[in-house]
PDB file of C-alpha atoms in Angstrom:
ATOM      1  CA  SER A  14      80.243 128.450  52.061  1.00  0.00           C
ATOM      2  CA  GLY A  15      83.113 129.729  49.878  1.00  0.00           C
ATOM      3  CA  ILE A  16      83.719 126.193  48.556  1.00  0.00           C
ATOM      4  CA  ASN A  17      82.678 125.046  45.088  1.00  0.00           C
ATOM      5  CA  ALA A  18      82.200 121.342  44.340  1.00  0.00           C
ATOM      6  CA  GLU A  19      82.608 120.177  40.741  1.00  0.00           C
ATOM      7  CA  TRP A  20      82.420 116.703  39.226  1.00  0.00           C
ATOM      8  CA  PRO A  21      82.926 117.003  35.457  1.00  0.00           C
ATOM      9  CA  LEU A  22      82.543 113.644  33.730  1.00  0.00           C
ATOM     10  CA  ARG A  23      84.734 114.614  30.762  1.00  0.00           C
ATOM     11  CA  PRO A  24      87.551 116.943  31.843  1.00  0.00           C
ATOM     12  CA  GLY A  25      89.475 118.453  28.982  1.00  0.00           C
ATOM     13  CA  GLY A  26      93.075 117.694  28.120  1.00  0.00           C
ATOM     14  CA  VAL A  27      95.379 117.515  25.129  1.00  0.00           C
ATOM     15  CA  GLN A  28      96.634 114.024  25.859  1.00  0.00           C
ATOM     16  CA  CYS A  29      94.220 111.088  25.852  1.00  0.00           C
ATOM     17  CA  ASN A  30      93.798 109.516  29.264  1.00  0.00           C
ATOM     18  CA  HIS A  31      94.775 106.051  28.004  1.00  0.00           C
ATOM     19  CA  CYS A  32      98.183 107.401  26.935  1.00  0.00           C
ATOM     20  CA  LEU A  33      98.558 109.391  30.149  1.00  0.00           C
ATOM     21  CA  TYR A  34      97.862 106.359  32.358  1.00  0.00           C
ATOM     22  CA  GLY A  35     100.229 104.171  30.362  1.00  0.00           C
ATOM     23  CA  GLU A  36     103.078 106.676  30.620  1.00  0.00           C
ATOM     24  CA  THR A  37     102.505 107.605  34.274  1.00  0.00           C
ATOM     25  CA  LEU A  38     101.683 104.355  36.076  1.00  0.00           C
ATOM     26  CA  LYS A  39     104.215 101.603  36.764  1.00  0.00           C
ATOM     27  CA  ILE A  40     101.719  98.808  37.455  1.00  0.00           C
ATOM     28  CA  PRO A  41     101.395  96.327  34.556  1.00  0.00           C
ATOM     29  CA  ASP A  42      97.582  96.241  34.576  1.00  0.00           C
ATOM     30  CA  LEU A  43      94.678  98.560  35.291  1.00  0.00           C
ATOM     31  CA  PRO A  44      91.491  97.618  37.151  1.00  0.00           C
ATOM     32  CA  GLU A  45      88.875  95.989  34.906  1.00  0.00           C
ATOM     33  CA  MET A  46      86.713  99.082  35.136  1.00  0.00           C
ATOM     34  CA  THR A  47      88.768 102.267  35.350  1.00  0.00           C
ATOM     35  CA  PHE A  48      86.675 105.430  35.210  1.00  0.00           C
ATOM     36  CA  ASP A  49      89.484 107.781  34.322  1.00  0.00           C
ATOM     37  CA  ARG A  50      87.249 110.773  33.604  1.00  0.00           C
ATOM     38  CA  ASN A  51      85.499 110.749  36.985  1.00  0.00           C
ATOM     39  CA  VAL A  52      86.967 113.631  38.983  1.00  0.00           C
ATOM     40  CA  LEU A  53      85.686 115.528  42.015  1.00  0.00           C
ATOM     41  CA  THR A  54      87.201 118.965  42.648  1.00  0.00           C
ATOM     42  CA  LEU A  55      86.567 121.187  45.684  1.00  0.00           C
ATOM     43  CA  THR A  56      87.683 124.796  45.170  1.00  0.00           C
ATOM     44  CA  HIS A  57      88.092 127.420  47.884  1.00  0.00           C
ATOM     45  CA  VAL A  58      86.851 130.418  45.938  1.00  0.00           C
ATOM     46  CA  SER A  59      88.742 133.270  47.603  1.00  0.00           C
ATOM     47  CA  SER A  60      92.169 131.561  47.718  1.00  0.00           C
ATOM     48  CA  GLY A  61      91.982 129.353  44.612  1.00  0.00           C
ATOM     49  CA  CYS A  62      93.238 126.307  46.525  1.00  0.00           C
ATOM     50  CA  LYS A  63      91.719 122.969  45.531  1.00  0.00           C
ATOM     51  CA  VAL A  64      91.254 119.445  46.784  1.00  0.00           C
ATOM     52  CA  GLN A  65      90.857 116.953  43.967  1.00  0.00           C
ATOM     53  CA  LEU A  66      89.890 113.288  43.988  1.00  0.00           C
ATOM     54  CA  ASN A  67      90.920 111.520  40.793  1.00  0.00           C
ATOM     55  CA  THR A  68      91.604 107.985  39.632  1.00  0.00           C
ATOM     56  CA  LEU A  69      95.119 108.522  38.281  1.00  0.00           C
ATOM     57  CA  ASP A  70      96.547 109.806  41.554  1.00  0.00           C
ATOM     58  CA  ALA A  71      94.809 106.979  43.425  1.00  0.00           C
ATOM     59  CA  LEU A  72      96.418 104.337  41.202  1.00  0.00           C
ATOM     60  CA  LYS A  73      99.846 105.972  41.554  1.00  0.00           C
ATOM     61  CA  LEU A  74      99.859 104.695  45.148  1.00  0.00           C
ATOM     62  CA  VAL A  75      99.316 101.042  44.197  1.00  0.00           C
ATOM     63  CA  ASP A  76     102.452  99.042  44.999  1.00  0.00           C
ATOM     64  CA  ASP A  77     104.142  98.117  41.714  1.00  0.00           C
ATOM     65  CA  LYS A  78     106.764  95.829  43.265  1.00  0.00           C
ATOM     66  CA  GLN A  79     105.161  93.443  45.745  1.00  0.00           C
ATOM     67  CA  ASP A  80     101.977  91.515  46.428  1.00  0.00           C
ATOM     68  CA  ILE A  81     100.626  92.902  49.716  1.00  0.00           C
ATOM     69  CA  ILE A  82      98.356  89.904  50.293  1.00  0.00           C
ATOM     70  CA  LYS A  83     101.352  87.559  50.120  1.00  0.00           C
ATOM     71  CA  VAL A  84     103.199  89.758  52.630  1.00  0.00           C
ATOM     72  CA  SER A  85     100.350  90.252  55.125  1.00  0.00           C
ATOM     73  CA  TYR A  86      98.422  86.981  54.879  1.00  0.00           C
ATOM     74  CA  SER A  87     100.997  84.435  53.751  1.00  0.00           C
ATOM     75  CA  GLN A  88      99.216  81.206  54.761  1.00  0.00           C
ATOM     76  CA  GLU A  89      95.791  82.269  53.535  1.00  0.00           C
ATOM     77  CA  TRP A  90      97.332  83.700  50.365  1.00  0.00           C
ATOM     78  CA  LEU A  91      99.194  80.481  49.557  1.00  0.00           C
ATOM     79  CA  ALA A  92      95.987  78.466  49.909  1.00  0.00           C
ATOM     80  CA  LYS A  93      94.173  80.932  47.676  1.00  0.00           C
ATOM     81  CA  ARG A  94      96.993  80.897  45.137  1.00  0.00           C
ATOM     82  CA  GLN A  95      96.547  77.162  44.601  1.00  0.00           C
ATOM     83  CA  ASP A  96      92.925  77.781  43.592  1.00  0.00           C
ATOM     84  CA  SER A  97      93.497  80.731  41.297  1.00  0.00           C
ATOM     85  CA  SER A  98      95.214  80.687  37.932  1.00  0.00           C
ATOM     86  CA  HIS A  99      94.888  84.499  37.898  1.00  0.00           C
ATOM     87  CA  ILE A 100      97.117  84.931  40.958  1.00  0.00           C
ATOM     88  CA  LYS A 101      99.397  82.066  39.968  1.00  0.00           C
ATOM     89  CA  ASN A 102     100.032  83.479  36.496  1.00  0.00           C
ATOM     90  CA  THR A 103     100.630  87.116  37.408  1.00  0.00           C
ATOM     91  CA  PRO A 104     103.676  87.892  35.186  1.00  0.00           C
ATOM     92  CA  LYS A 105     105.212  90.543  37.459  1.00  0.00           C
ATOM     93  CA  PRO A 106     104.863  90.869  41.244  1.00  0.00           C
ATOM     94  CA  PHE A 107     102.632  93.843  42.031  1.00  0.00           C
ATOM     95  CA  ASP A 108      99.632  94.569  44.180  1.00  0.00           C
ATOM     96  CA  TRP A 109      96.969  92.899  42.019  1.00  0.00           C
ATOM     97  CA  THR A 110      94.304  93.998  44.550  1.00  0.00           C
ATOM     98  CA  PHE A 111      94.901  97.666  43.576  1.00  0.00           C
ATOM     99  CA  SER A 112      95.032  98.731  47.233  1.00  0.00           C
ATOM    100  CA  THR A 113      95.631 102.446  47.589  1.00  0.00           C
ATOM    101  CA  ALA A 114      96.183 104.737  50.577  1.00  0.00           C
ATOM    102  CA  TYR A 115      94.966 107.688  48.507  1.00  0.00           C
ATOM    103  CA  SER A 116      93.213 110.406  50.507  1.00  0.00           C
ATOM    104  CA  GLY A 117      92.982 113.187  47.929  1.00  0.00           C
ATOM    105  CA  THR A 118      95.259 115.553  46.024  1.00  0.00           C
ATOM    106  CA  LEU A 119      95.987 118.988  47.536  1.00  0.00           C
ATOM    107  CA  LEU A 120      96.491 121.726  44.941  1.00  0.00           C
ATOM    108  CA  ASN A 121      97.909 125.114  45.951  1.00  0.00           C
ATOM    109  CA  SER A 122      97.236 128.401  44.169  1.00  0.00           C
ATOM    110  CA  ASP A 123      99.699 131.161  43.243  1.00  0.00           C
ATOM    111  CA  THR A 124      98.959 133.055  46.459  1.00  0.00           C
ATOM    112  CA  HIS A 125      97.880 130.416  48.986  1.00  0.00           C
ATOM    113  CA  GLU A 126      98.791 126.891  49.993  1.00  0.00           C
ATOM    114  CA  LEU A 127      97.198 124.024  51.896  1.00  0.00           C
ATOM    115  CA  SER A 128      98.969 122.990  55.104  1.00  0.00           C
ATOM    116  CA  ALA A 129      98.021 119.816  57.025  1.00  0.00           C
ATOM    117  CA  SER A 130      98.562 119.306  60.751  1.00  0.00           C
ATOM    118  CA  THR A 131      97.266 116.708  63.181  1.00  0.00           C
ATOM    119  CA  THR A 132      94.250 117.715  65.262  1.00  0.00           C
ATOM    120  CA  THR A 133      91.730 116.394  67.753  1.00  0.00           C
ATOM    121  CA  GLN A 134      88.905 118.474  66.287  1.00  0.00           C
ATOM    122  CA  GLU A 135      86.090 116.470  64.744  1.00  0.00           C
ATOM    123  CA  PRO A 136      82.857 117.414  62.964  1.00  0.00           C
ATOM    124  CA  GLU A 137      79.852 117.859  65.227  1.00  0.00           C
ATOM    125  CA  GLN A 138      77.920 114.586  65.023  1.00  0.00           C
ATOM    126  CA  GLU A 139      74.676 116.390  65.746  1.00  0.00           C
ATOM    127  CA  LYS A 140      75.160 118.510  62.649  1.00  0.00           C
ATOM    128  CA  LEU A 141      75.981 115.485  60.488  1.00  0.00           C
ATOM    129  CA  LEU A 142      72.882 113.587  61.662  1.00  0.00           C
ATOM    130  CA  ARG A 143      70.500 116.513  61.306  1.00  0.00           C
ATOM    131  CA  ARG A 144      68.045 116.078  58.431  1.00  0.00           C
ATOM    132  CA  ASP A 145      68.789 119.312  56.622  1.00  0.00           C
ATOM    133  CA  LYS A 146      68.014 119.760  52.948  1.00  0.00           C
ATOM    134  CA  ILE A 147      70.613 118.233  50.622  1.00  0.00           C
ATOM    135  CA  LEU A 148      71.472 120.871  48.019  1.00  0.00           C
ATOM    136  CA  HIS A 149      73.623 118.636  45.805  1.00  0.00           C
ATOM    137  CA  HIS A 150      74.738 115.009  45.928  1.00  0.00           C
ATOM    138  CA  THR A 151      76.900 112.886  43.679  1.00  0.00           C
ATOM    139  CA  GLU A 152      78.550 109.467  43.693  1.00  0.00           C
ATOM    140  CA  LEU A 153      81.440 108.600  41.387  1.00  0.00           C
ATOM    141  CA  VAL A 154      83.101 105.218  40.950  1.00  0.00           C
ATOM    142  CA  MET A 155      86.835 105.679  40.369  1.00  0.00           C
ATOM    143  CA  PHE A 156      87.657 102.050  39.657  1.00  0.00           C
ATOM    144  CA  GLU A 157      86.348  98.563  40.254  1.00  0.00           C
ATOM    145  CA  ASP A 158      87.842  95.113  39.787  1.00  0.00           C
ATOM    146  CA  GLU A 159      86.511  91.661  40.691  1.00  0.00           C
ATOM    147  CA  LEU A 160      90.068  90.282  40.961  1.00  0.00           C
ATOM    148  CA  ALA A 161      89.264  87.551  38.403  1.00  0.00           C
ATOM    149  CA  ASP A 162      86.399  86.273  40.593  1.00  0.00           C
ATOM    150  CA  ASN A 163      88.659  86.252  43.656  1.00  0.00           C
ATOM    151  CA  GLY A 164      86.949  89.155  45.402  1.00  0.00           C
ATOM    152  CA  SER A 165      86.403  92.857  44.883  1.00  0.00           C
ATOM    153  CA  SER A 166      88.406  96.077  44.848  1.00  0.00           C
ATOM    154  CA  LYS A 167      86.396  99.276  44.506  1.00  0.00           C
ATOM    155  CA  LEU A 168      87.154 102.973  44.959  1.00  0.00           C
ATOM    156  CA  VAL A 169      84.143 105.290  45.235  1.00  0.00           C
ATOM    157  CA  VAL A 170      83.743 108.958  46.136  1.00  0.00           C
ATOM    158  CA  LYS A 171      80.529 110.507  47.430  1.00  0.00           C
ATOM    159  CA  CYS A 172      79.893 114.216  47.941  1.00  0.00           C
ATOM    160  CA  ARG A 173      77.050 115.869  49.822  1.00  0.00           C
ATOM    161  CA  VAL A 174      76.543 119.630  49.763  1.00  0.00           C
ATOM    162  CA  MET A 175      74.396 120.915  52.637  1.00  0.00           C
ATOM    163  CA  PRO A 176      73.255 124.477  53.469  1.00  0.00           C
ATOM    164  CA  THR A 177      76.070 124.940  56.018  1.00  0.00           C
ATOM    165  CA  PHE A 178      78.744 122.367  55.150  1.00  0.00           C
ATOM    166  CA  ILE A 179      80.232 120.000  52.556  1.00  0.00           C
ATOM    167  CA  LEU A 180      80.971 116.356  53.318  1.00  0.00           C
ATOM    168  CA  VAL A 181      83.011 114.047  51.075  1.00  0.00           C
ATOM    169  CA  LEU A 182      83.586 110.321  51.543  1.00  0.00           C
ATOM    170  CA  LEU A 183      86.313 108.502  49.599  1.00  0.00           C
ATOM    171  CA  ARG A 184      86.089 104.750  50.244  1.00  0.00           C
ATOM    172  CA  HIS A 185      88.322 101.935  49.065  1.00  0.00           C
ATOM    173  CA  TYR A 186      86.795  98.526  49.705  1.00  0.00           C
ATOM    174  CA  LEU A 187      88.923  95.402  49.264  1.00  0.00           C
ATOM    175  CA  ARG A 188      87.795  91.815  49.717  1.00  0.00           C
ATOM    176  CA  VAL A 189      89.981  88.841  48.826  1.00  0.00           C
ATOM    177  CA  ASP A 190      87.669  85.852  49.188  1.00  0.00           C
ATOM    178  CA  LYS A 191      88.590  83.435  51.999  1.00  0.00           C
ATOM    179  CA  VAL A 192      91.480  85.708  52.970  1.00  0.00           C
ATOM    180  CA  MET A 193      90.656  89.225  54.194  1.00  0.00           C
ATOM    181  CA  ILE A 194      88.590  92.424  54.001  1.00  0.00           C
ATOM    182  CA  ARG A 195      90.099  95.901  54.213  1.00  0.00           C
ATOM    183  CA  VAL A 196      88.332  99.274  54.058  1.00  0.00           C
ATOM    184  CA  GLN A 197      89.963 102.688  53.973  1.00  0.00           C
ATOM    185  CA  GLU A 198      87.619 105.650  54.346  1.00  0.00           C
ATOM    186  CA  THR A 199      88.641 109.290  53.955  1.00  0.00           C
ATOM    187  CA  ARG A 200      86.156 111.925  55.075  1.00  0.00           C
ATOM    188  CA  LEU A 201      86.569 115.586  54.171  1.00  0.00           C
ATOM    189  CA  PHE A 202      84.429 118.046  56.112  1.00  0.00           C
ATOM    190  CA  CYS A 203      84.208 121.822  55.688  1.00  0.00           C
ATOM    191  CA  GLU A 204      81.756 124.201  57.335  1.00  0.00           C
ATOM    192  CA  GLN A 205      80.527 127.482  55.942  1.00  0.00           C
ATOM    193  CA  ASN A 206      83.123 130.294  56.190  1.00  0.00           C
ATOM    194  CA  TRP A 207      85.907 127.994  57.442  1.00  0.00           C
ATOM    195  CA  ASP A 208      89.398 128.676  56.066  1.00  0.00           C
ATOM    196  CA  TYR A 209      90.282 125.028  56.684  1.00  0.00           C
ATOM    197  CA  PHE A 210      88.757 121.566  56.396  1.00  0.00           C
ATOM    198  CA  LEU A 211      89.007 118.397  58.450  1.00  0.00           C
ATOM    199  CA  ARG A 212      90.365 115.186  56.923  1.00  0.00           C
ATOM    200  CA  ASP A 213      89.678 111.905  58.705  1.00  0.00           C
ATOM    201  CA  VAL A 214      91.414 108.793  57.304  1.00  0.00           C
ATOM    202  CA  THR A 215      90.441 105.479  58.904  1.00  0.00           C
ATOM    203  CA  LEU A 216      91.767 102.054  57.901  1.00  0.00           C
ATOM    204  CA  ARG A 217      89.854  98.932  59.009  1.00  0.00           C
ATOM    205  CA  GLU A 218      90.722  95.304  58.381  1.00  0.00           C
ATOM    206  CA  ALA A 219      89.884  91.715  59.330  1.00  0.00           C
ATOM    207  CA  SER A 220      90.702  88.221  58.106  1.00  0.00           C
ATOM    208  CA  PHE A 221      87.958  85.862  57.000  1.00  0.00           C
ATOM    209  CA  ASN A 222      88.816  83.768  60.035  1.00  0.00           C
ATOM    210  CA  ASP A 223      87.936  86.754  62.251  1.00  0.00           C
ATOM    211  CA  LEU A 224      84.567  87.051  60.506  1.00  0.00           C
ATOM    212  CA  LYS A 225      83.553  83.395  60.416  1.00  0.00           C
ATOM    213  CA  HIS A 226      80.830  83.984  63.051  1.00  0.00           C
ATOM    214  CA  LEU A 227      78.957  86.333  60.685  1.00  0.00           C
ATOM    215  CA  GLN A 228      76.355  85.444  58.086  1.00  0.00           C
ATOM    216  CA  THR A 229      77.908  84.919  54.665  1.00  0.00           C
ATOM    217  CA  SER A 230      75.675  87.566  53.080  1.00  0.00           C
ATOM    218  CA  LEU A 231      77.033  90.203  55.475  1.00  0.00           C
ATOM    219  CA  VAL A 232      80.670  89.244  54.887  1.00  0.00           C
ATOM    220  CA  TYR A 233      80.236  89.641  51.128  1.00  0.00           C
ATOM    221  CA  GLU A 234      78.348  92.942  51.359  1.00  0.00           C
ATOM    222  CA  ASP A 235      80.606  95.795  50.256  1.00  0.00           C
ATOM    223  CA  GLU A 236      78.657  98.642  51.841  1.00  0.00           C
ATOM    224  CA  GLY A 237      78.823 100.172  55.322  1.00  0.00           C
ATOM    225  CA  PRO A 238      77.468  97.402  57.649  1.00  0.00           C
ATOM    226  CA  ILE A 239      80.663  95.341  57.419  1.00  0.00           C
ATOM    227  CA  ASN A 240      82.673  98.244  58.885  1.00  0.00           C
ATOM    228  CA  GLN A 241      81.570  97.624  62.468  1.00  0.00           C
ATOM    229  CA  HIS A 242      83.036  94.106  62.317  1.00  0.00           C
ATOM    230  CA  LEU A 243      86.472  95.232  61.116  1.00  0.00           C
ATOM    231  CA  LYS A 244      89.298  96.243  63.440  1.00  0.00           C
ATOM    232  CA  VAL A 245      90.545  99.829  63.242  1.00  0.00           C
ATOM    233  CA  VAL A 246      94.180  99.479  62.192  1.00  0.00           C
ATOM    234  CA  LYS A 247      94.981 103.154  61.757  1.00  0.00           C
ATOM    235  CA  ARG A 248      93.279 106.522  62.060  1.00  0.00           C
ATOM    236  CA  VAL A 249      94.704 109.935  61.151  1.00  0.00           C
ATOM    237  CA  LEU A 250      92.770 113.143  61.765  1.00  0.00           C
ATOM    238  CA  ASP A 251      94.167 116.271  60.081  1.00  0.00           C
ATOM    239  CA  LYS A 252      93.248 119.917  59.942  1.00  0.00           C
ATOM    240  CA  VAL A 253      94.100 121.214  56.474  1.00  0.00           C
ATOM    241  CA  SER A 254      94.421 125.001  56.612  1.00  0.00           C
ATOM    242  CA  ILE A 255      94.589 127.580  53.845  1.00  0.00           C
ATOM    243  CA  VAL A 256      97.546 129.909  54.419  1.00  0.00           C
ATOM    244  CA  GLU A 257      99.152 132.673  52.410  1.00  0.00           C
ATOM    245  CA  CYS A 258     102.350 131.785  50.603  1.00  0.00           C
ATOM    246  CA  LYS A 259     105.453 133.290  52.176  1.00  0.00           C
TER     247      LYS A 259
END
């Protein structure tokens, strides 16, 4: 298809990742489980342009100055704060849920660059649902944190290479118990011989009060089924084209 997918578990580098994260990030803490060496890279062979999904860039977008739960869900957050020494004793205000709007890192080459523009084009659902042979598949956890037993924050990337297309799903799942659930999903789709790919970013969210009619087991399930019960807050569909540098 002209696209290579790579997921090296131990990318090289002169500087250790622990030092790099400490020097680069402004947040005072990292998620309990930070898989800093998990990287997925998609390379357009003829142009050299790349799309990379990595933990460091995802954590760069975590708010280092304010607690988003306090801002968005003040009453629920205050009630939760009374029950949690972890939240109460946070030394510096920052987004302790590690929420990130990360949708991938675009890397240009010396001769070509990636240019994003809004579009109405979407992948053909028939093609996505067809049971073609899966050539390669991988799933990488970028980070995971149980928020000191107050919920769950997890960033995962999945990649599926098919005979005629590549599909990537980057999913950040956030649940703050008794407060809210938020899911951001970024889908990257590229067909064989395309000189562009489609990027679909969808943000869904609901308060626990909105979900009180559901079975508890479903509310606390972090996989796909909960999505249909969350409200779509925002959706952005882009066409990311490969163009020659001027």
